[in-house]
Coordinates of C-alpha atoms in Angstrom, one line a residue:
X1 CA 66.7 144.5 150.1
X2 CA 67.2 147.6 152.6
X3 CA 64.2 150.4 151.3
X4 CA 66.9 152.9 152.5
X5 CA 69.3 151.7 149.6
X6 CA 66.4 152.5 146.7
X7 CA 66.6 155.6 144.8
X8 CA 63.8 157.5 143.9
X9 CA 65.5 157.6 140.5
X10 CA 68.3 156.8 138.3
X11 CA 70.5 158.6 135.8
X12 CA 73.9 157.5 134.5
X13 CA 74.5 161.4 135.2
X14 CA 73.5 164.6 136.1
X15 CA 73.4 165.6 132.8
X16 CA 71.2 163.2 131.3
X17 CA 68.1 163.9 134.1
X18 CA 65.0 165.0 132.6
X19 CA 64.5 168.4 134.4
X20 CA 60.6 168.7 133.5
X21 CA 60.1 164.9 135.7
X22 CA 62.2 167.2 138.7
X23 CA 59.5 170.1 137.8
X24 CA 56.5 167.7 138.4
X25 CA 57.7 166.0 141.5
X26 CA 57.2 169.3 143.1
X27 CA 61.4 169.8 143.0
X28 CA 62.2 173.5 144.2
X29 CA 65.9 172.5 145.4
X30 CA 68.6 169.9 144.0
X31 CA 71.0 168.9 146.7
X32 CA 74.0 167.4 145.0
X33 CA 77.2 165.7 146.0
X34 CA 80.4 167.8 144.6
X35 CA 83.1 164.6 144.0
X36 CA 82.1 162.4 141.2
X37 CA 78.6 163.6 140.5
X38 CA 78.6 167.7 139.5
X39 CA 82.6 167.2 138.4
X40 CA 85.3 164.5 138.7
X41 CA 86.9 164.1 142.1
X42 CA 90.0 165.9 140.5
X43 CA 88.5 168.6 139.3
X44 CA 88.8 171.7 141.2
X45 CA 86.5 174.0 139.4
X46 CA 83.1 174.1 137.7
X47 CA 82.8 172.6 134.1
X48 CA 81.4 174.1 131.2
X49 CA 78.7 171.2 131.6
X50 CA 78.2 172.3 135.2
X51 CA 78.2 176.1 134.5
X52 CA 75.4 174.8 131.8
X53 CA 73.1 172.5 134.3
X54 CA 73.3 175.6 136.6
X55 CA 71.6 177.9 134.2
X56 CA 69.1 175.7 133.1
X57 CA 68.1 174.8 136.6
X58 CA 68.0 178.6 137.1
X59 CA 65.7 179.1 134.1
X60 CA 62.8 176.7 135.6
X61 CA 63.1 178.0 139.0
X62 CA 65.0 175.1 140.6
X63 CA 68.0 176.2 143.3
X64 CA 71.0 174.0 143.7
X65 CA 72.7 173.5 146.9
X66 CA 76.2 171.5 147.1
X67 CA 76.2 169.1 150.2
X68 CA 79.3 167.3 150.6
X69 CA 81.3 165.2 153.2
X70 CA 84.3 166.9 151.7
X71 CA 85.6 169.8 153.6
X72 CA 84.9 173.6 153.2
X73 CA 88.0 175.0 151.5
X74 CA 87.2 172.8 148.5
X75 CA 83.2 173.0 148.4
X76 CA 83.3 176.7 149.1
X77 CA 85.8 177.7 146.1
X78 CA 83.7 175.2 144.1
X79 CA 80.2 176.3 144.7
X80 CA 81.6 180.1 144.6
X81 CA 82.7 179.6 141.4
X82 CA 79.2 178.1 140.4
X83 CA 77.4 180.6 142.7
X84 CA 75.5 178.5 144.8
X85 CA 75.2 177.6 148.5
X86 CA 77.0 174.9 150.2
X87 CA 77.1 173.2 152.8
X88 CA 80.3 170.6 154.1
X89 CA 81.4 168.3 156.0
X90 CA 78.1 166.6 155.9
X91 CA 78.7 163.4 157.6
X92 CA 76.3 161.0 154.9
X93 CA 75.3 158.7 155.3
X94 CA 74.0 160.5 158.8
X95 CA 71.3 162.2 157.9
X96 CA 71.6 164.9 161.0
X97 CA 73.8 167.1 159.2
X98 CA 71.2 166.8 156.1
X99 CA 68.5 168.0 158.0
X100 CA 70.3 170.7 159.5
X101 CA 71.5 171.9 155.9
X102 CA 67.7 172.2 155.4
X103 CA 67.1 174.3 157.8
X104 CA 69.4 176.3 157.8
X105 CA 68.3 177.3 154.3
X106 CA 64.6 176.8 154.8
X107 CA 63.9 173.9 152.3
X108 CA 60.8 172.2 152.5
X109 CA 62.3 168.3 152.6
X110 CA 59.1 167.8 150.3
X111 CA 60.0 170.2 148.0
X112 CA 63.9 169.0 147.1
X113 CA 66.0 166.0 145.7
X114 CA 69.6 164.4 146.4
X115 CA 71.3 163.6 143.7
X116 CA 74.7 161.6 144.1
X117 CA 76.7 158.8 143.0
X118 CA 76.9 156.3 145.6
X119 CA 74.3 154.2 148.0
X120 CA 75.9 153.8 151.4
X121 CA 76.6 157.6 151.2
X122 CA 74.1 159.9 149.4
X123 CA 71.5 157.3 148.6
X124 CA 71.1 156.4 152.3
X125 CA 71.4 159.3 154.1
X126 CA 68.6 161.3 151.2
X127 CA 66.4 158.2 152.5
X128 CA 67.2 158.1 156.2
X129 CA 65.6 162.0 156.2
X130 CA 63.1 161.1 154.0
X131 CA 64.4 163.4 150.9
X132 CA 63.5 162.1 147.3
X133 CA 66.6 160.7 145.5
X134 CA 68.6 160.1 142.7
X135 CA 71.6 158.0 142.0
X136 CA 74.3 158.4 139.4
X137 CA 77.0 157.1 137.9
X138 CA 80.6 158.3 139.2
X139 CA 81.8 160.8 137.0
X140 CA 85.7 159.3 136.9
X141 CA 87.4 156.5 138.3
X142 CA 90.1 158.6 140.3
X143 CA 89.0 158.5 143.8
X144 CA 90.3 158.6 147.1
X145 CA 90.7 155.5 149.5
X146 CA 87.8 156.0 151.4
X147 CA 85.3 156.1 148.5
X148 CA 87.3 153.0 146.6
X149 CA 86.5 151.1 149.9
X150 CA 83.0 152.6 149.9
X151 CA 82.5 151.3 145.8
X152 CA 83.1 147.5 147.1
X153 CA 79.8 147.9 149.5
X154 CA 78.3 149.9 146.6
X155 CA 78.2 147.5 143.1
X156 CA 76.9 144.5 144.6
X157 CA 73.8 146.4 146.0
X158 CA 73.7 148.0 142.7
X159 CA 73.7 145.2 140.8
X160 CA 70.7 143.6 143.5
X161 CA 68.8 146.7 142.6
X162 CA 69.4 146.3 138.6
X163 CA 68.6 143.0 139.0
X164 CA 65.2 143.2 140.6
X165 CA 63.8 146.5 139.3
X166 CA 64.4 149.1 141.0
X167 CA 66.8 151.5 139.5
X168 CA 63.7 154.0 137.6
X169 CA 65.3 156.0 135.1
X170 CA 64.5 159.5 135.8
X171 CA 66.9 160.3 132.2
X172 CA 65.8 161.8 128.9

């Protein structure tokens, strides 16, 4: 099994993570995939749920910045809405456009999390620049092409990592 495959953690969502296990891992930032993780892939603007993880990330002193492949028109109406930083057309699972998101907003890569909802994309490229991580459930099945074709790489390396171990909850 590829190291750079294995989560740190695992939640079936966002919404289920235990925010006080993010408080003692030292967690200052969440970087988090828009499409299928914060809101479904057809969903334009932020949920009520979303609106709601926001606040309580806010209240323990945890940021949130949306780092997405997709492009800029649709992260930056999405993360104004929310009010947080963004940062698009990332390029996972390359990690250089990760780093660069990092310093750009002067995160400690010790200090934050990825949290997304598939391997070959979010998983990997949180791993290949050695950023703690946490995989997720897709929030809907409506997805483009691209991340349909992405899914058939994905479940059978999930299901390698069910089946040995080493999916951790990190869930209330």
């Amino acid at each position: 099994m590829n190291k750079n495959f294995i989560p740190t953690g695992y939640s079936k969502s966002i919404y289920e993570i235990d925010l006080d296990v993010l408080v003692s891992l030292g967690v200052k930032t969440i970087l988090i995939d828009l499409d299928n993780t914060i809101v479904p892939y057809i969903q334009k603007e932020p949920s009520e749920k979303a609106k709601e993880f926001k606040s309580n990330l806010d209240k323990i002193g945890i940021s949130l910045l949306i780092c997405s492949n997709n492009k800029g028109k649709r992260v930056s109406h999405f993360a104004n809405l929310l009010g947080v930083s963004y940062f698009h057309s990332l390029r996972k699972p390359f990690a250089s456009r990760l780093l660069k998101a990092l310093k750009q907003f002067n995160i400690n890569k010790n200090e934050c999390i990825f949290i997304g909802d598939q391997l070959i994309t979010d998983i990997l490229c949180a791993n290949k620049a050695g950023i703690k991580s946490i995989l997720t459930e897709p929030l809907h099945k409506k997805e483009p092409i691209w991340t349909k074709i992405n899914r058939m790489f994905d479940k059978p390396i999930r299901r390698k990592l069910i089946s040995k171990g080493l999916l951790k909850p990190i869930s209330k």
